[in-house]
mmCIF file of C-alpha atoms and ligand atoms in Angstrom:
data_model
loop_
_atom_site.group_PDB
_atom_site.id
_atom_site.type_symbol
_atom_site.label_atom_id
_atom_site.label_comp_id
_atom_site.label_asym_id
_atom_site.label_seq_id
_atom_site.Cartn_x
_atom_site.Cartn_y
_atom_site.Cartn_z
ATOM 1 C CA MET A 28 2.843 5.281 -29.020
ATOM 2 C CA CYS A 29 0.829 2.811 -27.081
ATOM 3 C CA GLU A 30 -2.438 1.095 -27.939
ATOM 4 C CA LYS A 31 -5.342 -0.068 -25.960
ATOM 5 C CA THR A 32 -5.598 -3.796 -25.728
ATOM 6 C CA GLU A 33 -8.696 -5.474 -27.125
ATOM 7 C CA GLY A 34 -11.305 -5.937 -24.326
ATOM 8 C CA LEU A 35 -12.910 -9.036 -23.000
ATOM 9 C CA SER A 36 -16.689 -9.498 -22.754
ATOM 10 C CA ALA A 37 -18.391 -8.757 -19.474
ATOM 11 C CA GLU A 38 -19.514 -12.386 -19.413
ATOM 12 C CA SER A 39 -16.019 -13.696 -19.619
ATOM 13 C CA ILE A 40 -14.774 -11.424 -16.943
ATOM 14 C CA LEU A 41 -17.434 -12.829 -14.562
ATOM 15 C CA ARG A 42 -16.757 -16.379 -15.712
ATOM 16 C CA GLY A 43 -13.016 -15.819 -15.205
ATOM 17 C CA LEU A 44 -13.525 -14.331 -11.747
ATOM 18 C CA TYR A 45 -15.563 -16.853 -9.884
ATOM 19 C CA LYS A 46 -14.116 -20.019 -11.166
ATOM 20 C CA VAL A 47 -10.458 -19.273 -11.051
ATOM 21 C CA LYS A 48 -8.065 -21.872 -9.694
ATOM 22 C CA THR A 49 -5.313 -19.894 -8.240
ATOM 23 C CA LYS A 50 -1.874 -21.192 -8.987
ATOM 24 C CA VAL A 51 0.865 -20.248 -6.409
ATOM 25 C CA ILE A 52 4.531 -20.263 -7.574
ATOM 26 C CA LYS A 53 7.738 -19.196 -5.854
ATOM 27 C CA ILE A 54 10.299 -17.006 -7.606
ATOM 28 C CA LYS A 55 13.403 -15.828 -5.948
ATOM 29 C CA GLU A 56 14.600 -12.367 -6.609
ATOM 30 C CA ASP A 57 18.301 -13.505 -6.907
ATOM 31 C CA ASN A 58 17.535 -16.581 -9.018
ATOM 32 C CA ILE A 59 14.693 -15.799 -11.398
ATOM 33 C CA ASN A 60 12.836 -18.688 -13.008
ATOM 34 C CA TRP A 61 12.244 -17.313 -16.469
ATOM 35 C CA GLN A 62 9.820 -19.948 -17.443
ATOM 36 C CA TYR A 63 7.555 -19.030 -14.635
ATOM 37 C CA ILE A 64 7.904 -15.373 -15.559
ATOM 38 C CA GLU A 65 6.933 -16.188 -19.137
ATOM 39 C CA GLU A 66 3.859 -18.038 -17.938
ATOM 40 C CA ALA A 67 2.776 -15.192 -15.586
ATOM 41 C CA GLY A 68 3.360 -12.582 -18.360
ATOM 42 C CA ALA A 69 1.226 -14.610 -20.729
ATOM 43 C CA ILE A 70 -1.623 -14.651 -18.216
ATOM 44 C CA ILE A 71 -1.564 -10.818 -17.967
ATOM 45 C CA ARG A 72 -1.277 -10.385 -21.745
ATOM 46 C CA SER A 73 -4.382 -12.493 -22.225
ATOM 47 C CA GLY A 74 -6.398 -10.491 -19.713
ATOM 48 C CA GLY A 75 -5.818 -12.460 -16.498
ATOM 49 C CA LEU A 76 -4.588 -11.393 -13.097
ATOM 50 C CA VAL A 77 -1.235 -12.163 -11.350
ATOM 51 C CA ALA A 78 -0.435 -11.044 -7.809
ATOM 52 C CA PHE A 79 3.338 -10.346 -7.483
ATOM 53 C CA PRO A 80 5.956 -9.065 -5.008
ATOM 54 C CA THR A 81 7.293 -5.559 -4.957
ATOM 55 C CA GLU A 82 9.650 -3.875 -2.532
ATOM 56 C CA THR A 83 6.665 -1.944 -0.962
ATOM 57 C CA VAL A 84 3.773 -4.434 -0.806
ATOM 58 C CA TYR A 85 2.319 -7.124 -3.026
ATOM 59 C CA GLY A 86 0.507 -5.934 -6.117
ATOM 60 C CA LEU A 87 -2.495 -7.337 -7.922
ATOM 61 C CA GLY A 88 -1.474 -7.049 -11.598
ATOM 62 C CA GLY A 89 -3.387 -6.846 -14.773
ATOM 63 C CA ASP A 90 -2.789 -5.310 -18.244
ATOM 64 C CA ALA A 91 -3.002 -1.558 -17.666
ATOM 65 C CA LEU A 92 -3.952 -0.840 -21.257
ATOM 66 C CA ASN A 93 -6.875 -3.315 -21.236
ATOM 67 C CA ALA A 94 -10.033 -1.791 -19.761
ATOM 68 C CA ALA A 95 -11.526 -5.206 -19.024
ATOM 69 C CA SER A 96 -8.434 -6.263 -17.055
ATOM 70 C CA SER A 97 -8.797 -3.133 -14.870
ATOM 71 C CA GLY A 98 -12.473 -4.121 -14.384
ATOM 72 C CA LYS A 99 -11.374 -7.476 -13.230
ATOM 73 C CA ILE A 100 -8.957 -5.974 -10.724
ATOM 74 C CA TYR A 101 -11.690 -3.865 -9.186
ATOM 75 C CA ALA A 102 -14.011 -6.883 -8.983
ATOM 76 C CA ALA A 103 -11.385 -9.157 -7.488
ATOM 77 C CA LYS A 104 -10.475 -6.599 -4.768
ATOM 78 C CA GLY A 105 -14.146 -5.491 -4.198
ATOM 79 C CA ARG A 106 -12.767 -2.001 -4.801
ATOM 80 C CA PRO A 107 -14.877 0.999 -5.815
ATOM 81 C CA SER A 108 -14.178 1.739 -9.473
ATOM 82 C CA ASP A 109 -13.570 5.441 -8.833
ATOM 83 C CA ASN A 110 -10.350 4.549 -7.094
ATOM 84 C CA PRO A 111 -7.531 4.747 -9.743
ATOM 85 C CA LEU A 112 -4.848 2.122 -10.227
ATOM 86 C CA ILE A 113 -1.091 2.680 -10.439
ATOM 87 C CA VAL A 114 0.526 1.686 -13.795
ATOM 88 C CA HIS A 115 3.856 -0.092 -13.237
ATOM 89 C CA ILE A 116 6.622 0.094 -15.782
ATOM 90 C CA ALA A 117 10.066 -1.510 -15.807
ATOM 91 C CA SER A 118 12.046 0.970 -17.921
ATOM 92 C CA MET A 119 12.117 4.762 -18.531
ATOM 93 C CA ASP A 120 11.449 4.408 -22.270
ATOM 94 C CA LYS A 121 8.024 3.234 -21.511
ATOM 95 C CA LEU A 122 6.915 6.310 -19.678
ATOM 96 C CA SER A 123 6.460 8.902 -22.510
ATOM 97 C CA ALA A 124 3.851 6.726 -24.341
ATOM 98 C CA ILE A 125 1.281 6.705 -21.526
ATOM 99 C CA VAL A 126 1.567 10.373 -20.408
ATOM 100 C CA ARG A 127 0.936 13.635 -22.176
ATOM 101 C CA GLU A 128 4.216 15.138 -21.115
ATOM 102 C CA VAL A 129 7.063 14.312 -18.645
ATOM 103 C CA PRO A 130 7.900 17.468 -16.625
ATOM 104 C CA GLU A 131 11.521 18.155 -15.936
ATOM 105 C CA ALA A 132 11.050 17.426 -12.238
ATOM 106 C CA ALA A 133 9.893 13.890 -13.055
ATOM 107 C CA TYR A 134 13.123 13.129 -14.916
ATOM 108 C CA ARG A 135 15.221 14.389 -11.974
ATOM 109 C CA LEU A 136 13.126 12.367 -9.506
ATOM 110 C CA ALA A 137 13.204 9.253 -11.797
ATOM 111 C CA GLU A 138 16.953 9.577 -12.030
ATOM 112 C CA ARG A 139 17.270 9.588 -8.252
ATOM 113 C CA TYR A 140 14.375 7.338 -6.956
ATOM 114 C CA TRP A 141 13.406 4.962 -9.800
ATOM 115 C CA PRO A 142 13.297 2.113 -9.656
ATOM 116 C CA GLY A 143 11.873 2.429 -6.175
ATOM 117 C CA PRO A 144 8.967 3.289 -3.844
ATOM 118 C CA LEU A 145 7.825 6.436 -5.602
ATOM 119 C CA THR A 146 4.675 6.877 -7.666
ATOM 120 C CA MET A 147 4.322 9.990 -9.851
ATOM 121 C CA ILE A 148 1.101 11.371 -11.292
ATOM 122 C CA PHE A 149 0.946 12.770 -14.847
ATOM 123 C CA HIS A 150 -1.700 13.795 -17.372
ATOM 124 C CA LYS A 151 -2.554 10.619 -19.141
ATOM 125 C CA ALA A 152 -2.198 9.803 -22.855
ATOM 126 C CA ALA A 153 -5.256 8.517 -24.753
ATOM 127 C CA CYS A 154 -4.176 4.884 -24.772
ATOM 128 C CA VAL A 155 -4.574 4.585 -21.006
ATOM 129 C CA PRO A 156 -8.224 3.484 -20.504
ATOM 130 C CA VAL A 157 -10.259 5.611 -18.013
ATOM 131 C CA GLN A 158 -11.160 2.283 -16.376
ATOM 132 C CA THR A 159 -7.542 2.057 -15.214
ATOM 133 C CA THR A 160 -7.448 5.644 -13.924
ATOM 134 C CA GLY A 161 -10.832 5.493 -12.147
ATOM 135 C CA GLY A 162 -12.263 8.002 -14.549
ATOM 136 C CA LEU A 163 -9.498 10.576 -14.127
ATOM 137 C CA GLU A 164 -7.544 12.238 -16.903
ATOM 138 C CA THR A 165 -4.395 11.725 -14.913
ATOM 139 C CA VAL A 166 -2.349 8.530 -14.486
ATOM 140 C CA ALA A 167 -0.146 7.279 -11.587
ATOM 141 C CA VAL A 168 3.103 5.582 -12.684
ATOM 142 C CA ARG A 169 5.637 3.705 -10.638
ATOM 143 C CA MET A 170 8.816 1.745 -11.508
ATOM 144 C CA PRO A 171 9.326 -0.884 -8.745
ATOM 145 C CA SER A 172 12.879 -2.061 -7.895
ATOM 146 C CA HIS A 173 11.860 -5.658 -7.066
ATOM 147 C CA LYS A 174 13.551 -7.797 -9.744
ATOM 148 C CA VAL A 175 10.579 -10.166 -9.930
ATOM 149 C CA ALA A 176 8.207 -7.368 -10.524
ATOM 150 C CA GLN A 177 10.463 -5.862 -13.195
ATOM 151 C CA ALA A 178 10.722 -9.177 -15.033
ATOM 152 C CA LEU A 179 6.917 -9.730 -14.831
ATOM 153 C CA ILE A 180 6.207 -6.256 -16.145
ATOM 154 C CA GLU A 181 8.473 -6.791 -19.168
ATOM 155 C CA ALA A 182 6.914 -10.209 -19.840
ATOM 156 C CA ALA A 183 3.435 -8.778 -19.577
ATOM 157 C CA GLY A 184 4.021 -6.202 -22.283
ATOM 158 C CA GLY A 185 5.378 -3.281 -20.328
ATOM 159 C CA TYR A 186 2.354 -1.734 -18.517
ATOM 160 C CA VAL A 187 0.938 -3.541 -15.437
ATOM 161 C CA ALA A 188 -1.890 -1.902 -13.435
ATOM 162 C CA ALA A 189 -1.459 -3.003 -9.803
ATOM 163 C CA PRO A 190 -3.171 -1.886 -6.678
ATOM 164 C CA SER A 191 -2.091 -3.562 -3.410
ATOM 165 C CA ALA A 192 -3.157 -7.240 -3.486
ATOM 166 C CA ASN A 193 -5.583 -7.072 -0.624
ATOM 167 C CA LEU A 194 -9.329 -7.125 -0.418
ATOM 168 C CA SER A 195 -10.557 -3.522 -0.377
ATOM 169 C CA GLY A 196 -10.273 -2.115 3.214
ATOM 170 C CA ARG A 197 -7.794 -4.629 4.515
ATOM 171 C CA PRO A 198 -4.147 -4.014 5.323
ATOM 172 C CA SER A 199 -1.914 -4.252 2.254
ATOM 173 C CA PRO A 200 -0.167 -7.696 2.034
ATOM 174 C CA THR A 201 3.524 -7.823 2.871
ATOM 175 C CA ALA A 202 3.877 -11.549 2.108
ATOM 176 C CA ALA A 203 2.303 -14.031 -0.295
ATOM 177 C CA LYS A 204 0.339 -15.858 2.497
ATOM 178 C CA PHE A 205 -1.686 -12.645 3.109
ATOM 179 C CA VAL A 206 -2.422 -12.377 -0.612
ATOM 180 C CA MET A 207 -3.686 -15.977 -0.453
ATOM 181 C CA GLU A 208 -5.917 -15.102 2.515
ATOM 182 C CA ASP A 209 -7.631 -12.366 0.537
ATOM 183 C CA LEU A 210 -7.455 -13.354 -3.137
ATOM 184 C CA ASP A 211 -7.381 -17.181 -3.442
ATOM 185 C CA GLY A 212 -9.833 -18.097 -6.126
ATOM 186 C CA ARG A 213 -10.018 -14.533 -7.432
ATOM 187 C CA VAL A 214 -6.746 -14.354 -9.329
ATOM 188 C CA ASP A 215 -5.078 -16.663 -11.821
ATOM 189 C CA MET A 216 -1.697 -16.723 -10.163
ATOM 190 C CA ILE A 217 0.119 -15.566 -7.049
ATOM 191 C CA ILE A 218 3.913 -15.181 -7.230
ATOM 192 C CA ASP A 219 5.549 -15.702 -3.835
ATOM 193 C CA GLY A 220 8.728 -13.696 -3.706
ATOM 194 C CA GLY A 221 9.190 -13.544 0.115
ATOM 195 C CA GLU A 222 8.568 -10.778 2.518
ATOM 196 C CA ALA A 223 8.315 -7.136 1.261
ATOM 197 C CA ASP A 224 11.376 -5.086 2.090
ATOM 198 C CA ILE A 225 9.501 -1.836 2.998
ATOM 199 C CA GLY A 226 6.131 -2.920 4.048
ATOM 200 C CA LEU A 227 4.235 0.330 3.349
ATOM 201 C CA GLU A 228 2.994 1.501 -0.089
ATOM 202 C CA SER A 229 4.863 3.853 -2.275
ATOM 203 C CA THR A 230 4.943 7.663 -1.779
ATOM 204 C CA ILE A 231 2.527 9.273 -4.256
ATOM 205 C CA LEU A 232 3.560 12.633 -5.776
ATOM 206 C CA ASP A 233 1.183 14.651 -7.913
ATOM 207 C CA LEU A 234 3.133 16.473 -10.625
ATOM 208 C CA THR A 235 0.115 17.840 -12.538
ATOM 209 C CA GLY A 236 -0.200 21.114 -10.582
ATOM 210 C CA GLU A 237 2.025 24.102 -10.134
ATOM 211 C CA VAL A 238 3.639 22.733 -6.980
ATOM 212 C CA PRO A 239 4.255 19.035 -6.612
ATOM 213 C CA VAL A 240 2.015 17.557 -3.849
ATOM 214 C CA ILE A 241 2.381 14.445 -1.819
ATOM 215 C CA LEU A 242 -0.919 12.565 -1.830
ATOM 216 C CA ARG A 243 0.245 9.633 0.155
ATOM 217 C CA PRO A 244 3.342 9.542 2.411
ATOM 218 C CA GLY A 245 5.735 6.653 2.094
ATOM 219 C CA TYR A 246 9.403 5.563 2.352
ATOM 220 C CA ILE A 247 10.504 8.516 0.122
ATOM 221 C CA THR A 248 9.860 11.479 2.356
ATOM 222 C CA GLU A 249 8.993 15.133 1.678
ATOM 223 C CA GLU A 250 12.565 16.105 2.584
ATOM 224 C CA MET A 251 14.048 13.599 0.186
ATOM 225 C CA LEU A 252 11.869 14.889 -2.625
ATOM 226 C CA GLU A 253 12.638 18.546 -1.822
ATOM 227 C CA GLU A 254 16.344 17.803 -1.967
ATOM 228 C CA THR A 255 15.890 16.839 -5.589
ATOM 229 C CA ILE A 256 13.297 19.271 -7.002
ATOM 230 C CA GLY A 257 12.763 22.066 -4.410
ATOM 231 C CA ARG A 258 9.365 22.918 -2.916
ATOM 232 C CA VAL A 259 7.015 20.009 -2.345
ATOM 233 C CA ASP A 260 3.757 20.272 -0.433
ATOM 234 C CA THR A 261 1.844 17.594 1.462
ATOM 235 C CA ASP A 262 -1.923 17.180 1.053
ATOM 236 C CA ARG A 263 -3.437 18.569 4.223
ATOM 237 C CA THR A 264 -5.861 15.748 4.662
ATOM 238 C CA ILE A 265 -3.037 13.195 5.224
ATOM 239 C CA LEU A 266 -2.485 13.525 8.988
ATOM 240 C CA ASP A 267 -5.494 15.689 9.856
ATOM 241 C CA GLY A 268 -8.674 13.638 10.534
ATOM 242 C CA ASN A 269 -10.675 16.776 11.094
ATOM 243 C CA SER A 270 -9.995 18.356 7.740
ATOM 244 C CA SER A 271 -13.216 18.925 5.807
ATOM 245 C CA GLN A 272 -11.370 18.659 2.481
ATOM 246 C CA ALA A 273 -11.589 15.448 0.348
ATOM 247 C CA PRO A 274 -8.165 13.868 -0.121
ATOM 248 C CA LYS A 275 -6.765 14.235 -3.671
ATOM 249 C CA ALA A 276 -5.856 10.595 -4.030
ATOM 250 C CA PRO A 277 -9.346 9.053 -4.258
ATOM 251 C CA GLY A 278 -8.097 5.894 -2.420
ATOM 252 C CA MET A 279 -7.161 7.909 0.644
ATOM 253 C CA LYS A 280 -10.767 8.679 1.470
ATOM 254 C CA TYR A 281 -11.746 5.082 2.099
ATOM 255 C CA ARG A 282 -11.547 3.405 5.473
ATOM 256 C CA HIS A 283 -8.403 1.392 5.047
ATOM 257 C CA TYR A 284 -6.025 -0.998 6.635
ATOM 258 C CA ALA A 285 -8.490 -1.482 9.384
ATOM 259 C CA PRO A 286 -8.469 -4.528 11.659
ATOM 260 C CA LYS A 287 -11.798 -6.013 12.519
ATOM 261 C CA GLY A 288 -11.533 -4.898 16.096
ATOM 262 C CA SER A 289 -11.794 -1.290 17.144
ATOM 263 C CA LEU A 290 -8.441 0.549 17.144
ATOM 264 C CA VAL A 291 -7.534 3.602 19.202
ATOM 265 C CA LEU A 292 -4.161 5.609 19.115
ATOM 266 C CA ILE A 293 -2.806 6.951 22.273
ATOM 267 C CA GLU A 294 -0.372 9.992 22.290
ATOM 268 C CA GLY A 295 1.655 11.036 25.319
ATOM 269 C CA THR A 296 4.808 10.286 27.271
ATOM 270 C CA GLN A 297 5.788 6.668 27.491
ATOM 271 C CA VAL A 298 4.769 6.469 31.219
ATOM 272 C CA GLN A 299 1.386 8.101 30.472
ATOM 273 C CA VAL A 300 0.594 5.943 27.555
ATOM 274 C CA VAL A 301 1.448 2.644 29.304
ATOM 275 C CA SER A 302 -0.550 3.436 32.366
ATOM 276 C CA TYR A 303 -3.551 4.831 30.468
ATOM 277 C CA ILE A 304 -3.679 1.789 28.196
ATOM 278 C CA ASN A 305 -3.398 -0.628 31.123
ATOM 279 C CA GLU A 306 -6.280 1.038 32.897
ATOM 280 C CA GLN A 307 -8.498 0.701 29.846
ATOM 281 C CA LEU A 308 -7.353 -2.931 29.282
ATOM 282 C CA GLN A 309 -8.374 -3.871 32.817
ATOM 283 C CA ARG A 310 -11.839 -2.421 32.310
ATOM 284 C CA TYR A 311 -12.348 -4.237 29.058
ATOM 285 C CA ARG A 312 -11.064 -7.548 30.495
ATOM 286 C CA LEU A 313 -13.587 -7.309 33.248
ATOM 287 C CA GLU A 314 -16.297 -7.004 30.583
ATOM 288 C CA GLY A 315 -14.905 -10.109 28.890
ATOM 289 C CA ILE A 316 -13.727 -8.187 25.784
ATOM 290 C CA LYS A 317 -10.599 -9.550 24.036
ATOM 291 C CA THR A 318 -7.872 -6.848 24.060
ATOM 292 C CA GLY A 319 -4.709 -6.096 22.080
ATOM 293 C CA VAL A 320 -1.860 -3.595 22.123
ATOM 294 C CA ILE A 321 0.445 -2.362 19.384
ATOM 295 C CA ALA A 322 3.525 -1.886 21.491
ATOM 296 C CA THR A 323 7.300 -1.384 20.938
ATOM 297 C CA ASP A 324 10.194 -3.504 22.166
ATOM 298 C CA GLU A 325 10.640 -0.936 24.958
ATOM 299 C CA THR A 326 7.132 -1.371 26.382
ATOM 300 C CA LYS A 327 5.886 -4.775 25.313
ATOM 301 C CA ASP A 328 6.413 -6.454 28.728
ATOM 302 C CA ARG A 329 4.479 -3.807 30.507
ATOM 303 C CA TYR A 330 1.015 -4.378 29.137
ATOM 304 C CA LEU A 331 -1.662 -6.722 30.476
ATOM 305 C CA ALA A 332 -3.520 -7.391 27.228
ATOM 306 C CA ASP A 333 -4.615 -10.742 25.690
ATOM 307 C CA SER A 334 -2.531 -10.051 22.614
ATOM 308 C CA ILE A 335 0.566 -7.798 22.749
ATOM 309 C CA LYS A 336 2.446 -7.217 19.540
ATOM 310 C CA SER A 337 5.655 -5.239 19.216
ATOM 311 C CA VAL A 338 6.344 -3.389 15.967
ATOM 312 C CA GLY A 339 10.095 -3.278 16.918
ATOM 313 C CA LYS A 340 12.381 -0.749 18.551
ATOM 314 C CA ARG A 341 10.847 2.702 18.744
ATOM 315 C CA GLU A 342 13.966 4.204 17.019
ATOM 316 C CA ASP A 343 13.874 1.765 14.110
ATOM 317 C CA GLU A 344 11.283 3.229 11.841
ATOM 318 C CA GLU A 345 12.118 0.919 8.909
ATOM 319 C CA GLN A 346 11.366 -2.134 11.011
ATOM 320 C CA ILE A 347 8.116 -0.633 12.265
ATOM 321 C CA ALA A 348 7.055 0.068 8.696
ATOM 322 C CA ARG A 349 7.934 -3.510 7.678
ATOM 323 C CA GLN A 350 5.835 -5.028 10.580
ATOM 324 C CA LEU A 351 2.807 -2.778 10.834
ATOM 325 C CA PHE A 352 0.446 -4.351 8.308
ATOM 326 C CA LYS A 353 1.345 -7.891 9.361
ATOM 327 C CA ILE A 354 0.458 -7.047 12.925
ATOM 328 C CA LEU A 355 -2.899 -5.436 12.034
ATOM 329 C CA ARG A 356 -3.762 -8.748 10.215
ATOM 330 C CA GLU A 357 -2.644 -10.862 13.161
ATOM 331 C CA PHE A 358 -5.147 -9.109 15.451
ATOM 332 C CA ASP A 359 -7.853 -10.387 13.153
ATOM 333 C CA ASP A 360 -6.591 -13.940 13.517
ATOM 334 C CA ASP A 361 -6.525 -13.537 17.299
ATOM 335 C CA LYS A 362 -10.107 -12.221 17.199
ATOM 336 C CA VAL A 363 -9.149 -9.202 19.269
ATOM 337 C CA GLN A 364 -12.014 -6.758 19.712
ATOM 338 C CA MET A 365 -10.404 -3.711 21.291
ATOM 339 C CA ILE A 366 -6.869 -2.578 20.264
ATOM 340 C CA TYR A 367 -4.728 0.205 21.622
ATOM 341 C CA ALA A 368 -1.716 1.525 19.724
ATOM 342 C CA GLU A 369 1.198 3.648 20.748
ATOM 343 C CA SER A 370 1.886 6.725 18.559
ATOM 344 C CA PHE A 371 5.041 7.432 16.644
ATOM 345 C CA GLU A 372 6.771 10.646 15.761
ATOM 346 C CA SER A 373 5.550 12.217 12.516
ATOM 347 C CA ARG A 374 8.988 12.712 11.006
ATOM 348 C CA GLY A 375 10.661 10.919 8.095
ATOM 349 C CA VAL A 376 9.116 7.506 7.515
ATOM 350 C CA GLY A 377 7.178 8.206 10.687
ATOM 351 C CA VAL A 378 4.836 10.378 8.653
ATOM 352 C CA ALA A 379 3.749 7.328 6.554
ATOM 353 C CA ILE A 380 3.530 5.041 9.637
ATOM 354 C CA MET A 381 1.250 7.527 11.437
ATOM 355 C CA ASN A 382 -0.807 8.063 8.272
ATOM 356 C CA ARG A 383 -1.524 4.344 8.083
ATOM 357 C CA LEU A 384 -2.159 3.947 11.752
ATOM 358 C CA LEU A 385 -4.488 6.931 11.773
ATOM 359 C CA LYS A 386 -6.511 5.479 8.894
ATOM 360 C CA ALA A 387 -6.614 2.043 10.512
ATOM 361 C CA ALA A 388 -7.979 3.747 13.631
ATOM 362 C CA GLY A 389 -10.473 5.799 11.683
ATOM 363 C CA HIS A 390 -8.659 8.842 13.287
ATOM 364 C CA GLN A 391 -9.600 7.852 16.844
ATOM 365 C CA VAL A 392 -6.830 9.373 18.912
ATOM 366 C CA ILE A 393 -6.588 10.101 22.627
ATOM 367 C CA TYR A 394 -4.093 12.906 23.590
ATOM 368 C CA LEU A 395 -2.809 12.543 27.153
ATOM 369 C CA GLN A 396 -0.850 15.783 27.297
HETATM 370 O O1 TXA B 406 3.455 0.609 -3.338
HETATM 371 C C1 TXA B 406 2.537 0.754 -4.074
HETATM 372 O O2 TXA B 406 2.219 1.858 -4.565
HETATM 373 C C2 TXA B 406 1.657 -0.489 -4.290
HETATM 374 C C3 TXA B 406 2.438 -1.468 -5.062
HETATM 375 C C4 TXA B 406 1.727 -2.728 -5.460
HETATM 376 O O3 TXA B 406 3.060 -0.856 -6.194
HETATM 377 N N1 TXA B 406 0.456 -0.146 -4.903
HETATM 378 C C5 TXA B 406 -0.559 0.480 -4.314
HETATM 379 O O4 TXA B 406 -1.696 0.704 -5.046
HETATM 380 O O5 TXA B 406 -0.567 0.857 -3.170
HETATM 381 P P1 TXA B 406 -3.162 1.105 -4.491
HETATM 382 O O6 TXA B 406 -4.073 1.013 -5.587
HETATM 383 O O7 TXA B 406 -3.431 0.191 -3.260
HETATM 384 O O8 TXA B 406 -2.984 2.506 -4.087
HETATM 385 C C6 TXA B 406 -3.003 3.526 -5.036
HETATM 386 C C7 TXA B 406 -3.284 4.877 -4.544
HETATM 387 C C8 TXA B 406 -4.789 5.032 -4.275
HETATM 388 O O9 TXA B 406 -4.923 5.806 -3.116
HETATM 389 C C9 TXA B 406 -5.271 5.829 -5.509
HETATM 390 O O10 TXA B 406 -6.408 6.643 -5.198
HETATM 391 C C10 TXA B 406 -4.072 6.685 -5.778
HETATM 392 O O11 TXA B 406 -2.960 5.805 -5.603
HETATM 393 N N2 TXA B 406 -4.050 7.108 -7.226
HETATM 394 C C11 TXA B 406 -3.890 6.360 -8.271
HETATM 395 N N3 TXA B 406 -3.936 7.021 -9.450
HETATM 396 C C12 TXA B 406 -4.173 8.305 -9.036
HETATM 397 C C13 TXA B 406 -4.396 9.485 -9.783
HETATM 398 N N4 TXA B 406 -4.395 9.570 -11.117
HETATM 399 N N5 TXA B 406 -4.690 10.710 -9.035
HETATM 400 C C14 TXA B 406 -4.646 10.597 -7.689
HETATM 401 N N6 TXA B 406 -4.488 9.507 -6.956
HETATM 402 C C15 TXA B 406 -4.260 8.336 -7.652
HETATM 403 MG MG1 MG B 407 -4.153 -0.394 -1.470
#
């Protein structure tokens, strides 16, 4: 059994929001300061917000069973309140209290991939407020592997609602300094736990239908899931910008991860891509427009842009995943107006990388072959 937490008044939410002095603390994963964890847990238990590290990206945490805390999360992010939050747990015994039933497939996936970068969607139990689930009767649940996240969740009472700790629409933060950029003065505490290992948000798998469906690709790929539970489908809207269907994860319909400059993806052979991008760059430079390129180690020296950023070696997808959001933010700092990006193969983690890039580009792609 789980119970809803007593709510705060609307007035105290607003008061809390706009006058917060954000405390920043450092906690190392391999040497946890339990006094800090206790302090952070107490903030969440009393209805406050704490941003914290996970292995995917930083989360903006509040008490998942407290409707008012979820309200605060939406306000702090400037997030539409129909976009549901993920409930984070730290142990398997916490799951059954917040969902109507745990399907067999979920046990098998949890055994294999929890704690880790996988979120599963279930029918929700009554104690989970609809404010947390964006009005839905389903709830997304994840058990992160980051030790600081686990300690915080335990100290906070076991159920922490946490979207990525960015302002709505901006790239998810992969380090505490990016959380500061977006949320300083909007949250009670930020826990700095170093750089995120994975750098892209968790894979989201919907287990409420007949066939499990991936609603957001991530580090845990379709193939990895199928190895464990058999057939898994992927929501068709994920890589197809022309699909007329609405994505099933409400958050996936919003413009996201977008740098302030305009971003266009270029597909083709390496030679084609480099020469096409350079032609465009020259044109923009003549017009006095500041340009940028998302390149790879193999091509970074061949471009003539104002700001050239390599995501790493083309073959090293994990490195690309880790760097992508940081680079999208850096273009904002450089005040770049026009950005070109190379494309990546939609295979393995590449599916998630391309999904985030396509969303950042608002699905603007130029195919050269
Ligand atoms: O890696 C992650 O998942 C990070 C870290 C902090 O755990 N969290 C994260 O949360 O990325 P957020 O809120 O930025 O993204 C959650 C996504 C949204 O697209 C939302 O629409 C979807 O999950 N989602 C949540 N609950 C859902 C539900 N019941 N049904 C369908 N989609 C859901
Ligand atoms: Mg997010």
